[in-house]
Coordinates of N, CA and C in Angstrom, one line a residue:
M1 N 3.3 -30.3 -22.5 CA 4.4 -29.6 -23.2 C 5.5 -30.6 -23.3
P2 N 5.9 -31.0 -24.5 CA 7.0 -32.0 -24.7 C 8.3 -31.4 -24.3
F3 N 9.1 -32.2 -23.7 CA 10.4 -31.8 -23.2 C 11.5 -32.8 -23.8
C4 N 12.5 -32.2 -24.5 CA 13.6 -33.0 -25.1 C 14.7 -33.0 -24.1
E5 N 15.1 -34.1 -23.6 CA 16.2 -34.2 -22.6 C 17.5 -34.0 -23.2
A6 N 17.7 -34.4 -24.5 CA 19.0 -34.3 -25.2 C 19.2 -32.8 -25.5
C7 N 18.2 -32.0 -25.8 CA 18.3 -30.6 -26.1 C 18.2 -29.8 -24.9
D8 N 17.6 -30.3 -23.8 CA 17.3 -29.7 -22.6 C 16.4 -28.4 -22.8
R9 N 15.3 -28.6 -23.5 CA 14.3 -27.6 -23.7 C 13.0 -28.1 -23.9
F10 N 12.0 -27.3 -23.7 CA 10.6 -27.6 -23.9 C 10.2 -27.2 -25.4
Y11 N 9.4 -28.0 -26.0 CA 9.0 -27.7 -27.4 C 7.5 -27.5 -27.4
N12 N 7.0 -26.6 -28.3 CA 5.6 -26.5 -28.6 C 5.2 -27.7 -29.5
P13 N 4.1 -28.3 -29.3 CA 3.7 -29.5 -30.1 C 3.7 -29.1 -31.6
N14 N 3.5 -27.9 -32.0 CA 3.6 -27.5 -33.4 C 5.0 -27.5 -34.0
T15 N 6.0 -27.4 -33.2 CA 7.4 -27.4 -33.7 C 7.9 -28.9 -33.9
L16 N 7.2 -29.9 -33.4 CA 7.7 -31.2 -33.6 C 7.2 -31.7 -35.0
D17 N 7.9 -32.7 -35.6 CA 7.5 -33.2 -36.9 C 6.4 -34.2 -36.7
Q18 N 6.0 -34.9 -37.8 CA 4.9 -35.8 -37.7 C 5.2 -37.0 -36.8
G19 N 6.5 -37.4 -36.7 CA 6.8 -38.6 -35.8 C 7.0 -38.2 -34.4
G20 N 6.9 -37.0 -34.0 CA 7.1 -36.5 -32.6 C 8.6 -36.3 -32.3
D21 N 9.4 -36.0 -33.3 CA 10.8 -35.7 -33.1 C 11.1 -34.1 -33.1
C22 N 12.0 -33.7 -32.3 CA 12.4 -32.3 -32.2 C 13.2 -31.9 -33.4
P23 N 13.4 -30.6 -33.7 CA 14.2 -30.2 -34.9 C 15.6 -30.8 -35.0
E24 N 16.1 -31.2 -33.8 CA 17.5 -31.8 -33.9 C 17.4 -33.3 -34.2
G25 N 16.2 -33.9 -34.2 CA 16.1 -35.3 -34.6 C 15.9 -36.2 -33.4
H26 N 15.8 -35.8 -32.2 CA 15.6 -36.6 -31.0 C 14.1 -36.9 -30.9
H27 N 13.8 -38.1 -30.5 CA 12.4 -38.5 -30.3 C 11.9 -37.9 -28.9
V28 N 10.8 -37.1 -29.0 CA 10.3 -36.4 -27.8 C 9.0 -37.0 -27.4
A29 N 8.1 -37.1 -28.3 CA 6.7 -37.5 -27.9 C 6.1 -38.3 -29.0
D30 N 5.2 -39.2 -28.6 CA 4.4 -39.9 -29.6 C 3.2 -39.1 -30.0
P31 N 3.0 -39.0 -31.3 CA 1.8 -38.2 -31.8 C 0.5 -38.8 -31.3
T32 N -0.4 -38.0 -30.9 CA -1.7 -38.5 -30.4 C -2.8 -37.6 -31.1
E33 N -3.9 -38.1 -31.1 CA -5.1 -37.3 -31.7 C -5.5 -36.3 -30.6
A34 N -5.9 -35.1 -31.1 CA -6.3 -34.0 -30.2 C -7.6 -34.5 -29.5
E35 N -7.7 -34.1 -28.2 CA -8.8 -34.4 -27.4 C -10.0 -33.5 -27.9
P36 N -11.2 -34.0 -27.8 CA -12.4 -33.1 -28.2 C -12.6 -32.0 -27.2
L37 N -13.1 -30.9 -27.7 CA -13.3 -29.8 -26.8 C -14.5 -30.1 -25.9
P38 N -14.4 -29.5 -24.7 CA -15.5 -29.8 -23.7 C -16.7 -29.0 -24.2
P39 N -17.9 -29.4 -23.7 CA -19.1 -28.7 -24.1 C -19.2 -27.3 -23.5
V40 N -19.9 -26.4 -24.2 CA -20.1 -25.0 -23.7 C -20.9 -25.1 -22.4
P41 N -20.5 -24.4 -21.3 CA -21.2 -24.4 -20.1 C -22.6 -23.8 -20.2
W42 N -23.6 -24.2 -19.4 CA -24.9 -23.7 -19.6 C -25.0 -22.2 -19.2
H43 N -24.2 -21.8 -18.2 CA -24.3 -20.4 -17.8 C -23.7 -19.4 -18.9
F44 N -22.8 -19.9 -19.8 CA -22.4 -19.1 -20.9 C -23.5 -18.9 -21.9
K45 N -24.2 -20.0 -22.2 CA -25.4 -19.9 -23.1 C -26.5 -19.0 -22.5
L46 N -26.7 -19.0 -21.2 CA -27.6 -18.1 -20.6 C -27.2 -16.7 -20.7
M47 N -25.9 -16.4 -20.5 CA -25.4 -15.1 -20.6 C -25.6 -14.6 -22.1
L48 N -25.3 -15.4 -23.1 CA -25.5 -15.0 -24.4 C -27.0 -14.7 -24.7
A49 N -27.9 -15.5 -24.2 CA -29.3 -15.3 -24.4 C -29.8 -14.0 -23.8
L50 N -29.3 -13.7 -22.6 CA -29.6 -12.5 -21.9 C -29.0 -11.2 -22.6
L51 N -27.8 -11.4 -23.2 CA -27.2 -10.3 -23.9 C -28.0 -10.0 -25.2
L52 N -28.5 -11.1 -25.9 CA -29.3 -10.9 -27.1 C -30.6 -10.2 -26.7
A53 N -31.2 -10.6 -25.6 CA -32.5 -10.0 -25.2 C -32.3 -8.5 -24.9
Y54 N -31.2 -8.2 -24.2 CA -30.9 -6.8 -23.9 C -30.7 -6.0 -25.1
L55 N -29.9 -6.5 -26.0 CA -29.6 -5.7 -27.2 C -30.8 -5.6 -28.1
G56 N -31.7 -6.6 -28.1 CA -32.9 -6.6 -28.9 C -33.8 -5.5 -28.3
W57 N -33.9 -5.4 -27.0 CA -34.7 -4.4 -26.4 C -34.2 -3.0 -26.6
R58 N -32.9 -2.8 -26.6 CA -32.3 -1.5 -26.9 C -32.5 -1.1 -28.4
F59 N -32.6 -2.1 -29.3 CA -32.8 -1.8 -30.7 C -34.3 -1.4 -30.8
V60 N -35.2 -2.0 -30.1 CA -36.6 -1.6 -30.1 C -36.7 -0.2 -29.6
Q61 N -36.0 0.2 -28.5 CA -36.0 1.5 -28.0 C -35.5 2.5 -29.1
F62 N -34.4 2.1 -29.7 CA -33.8 3.0 -30.8 C -34.9 3.2 -31.9
L63 N -35.6 2.2 -32.3 CA -36.5 2.4 -33.4 C -37.7 3.3 -32.9
T64 N -38.1 3.2 -31.7 CA -39.2 4.1 -31.2 C -38.7 5.6 -31.2
V65 N -37.5 5.8 -30.9 CA -37.0 7.2 -30.9 C -36.8 7.7 -32.3
V66 N -36.4 6.9 -33.2 CA -36.2 7.3 -34.6 C -37.5 7.5 -35.3
I67 N -38.5 6.7 -35.1 CA -39.8 6.8 -35.7 C -40.6 7.7 -34.9

């Protein structure tokens, strides 16, 4: 979180201009490229697979009741 000592406040990176200056014109931070997102954990993928299997089975049960 960028902090401007002259303004004595923290700024959201979106409120800074392209050069890293605060709205008052003081230099706060050097612009950097965004870091890449970390990979999705394996246990989240497993949870999604189990959820899809469960919902698929419930859909099969629904179809057997309807037919």
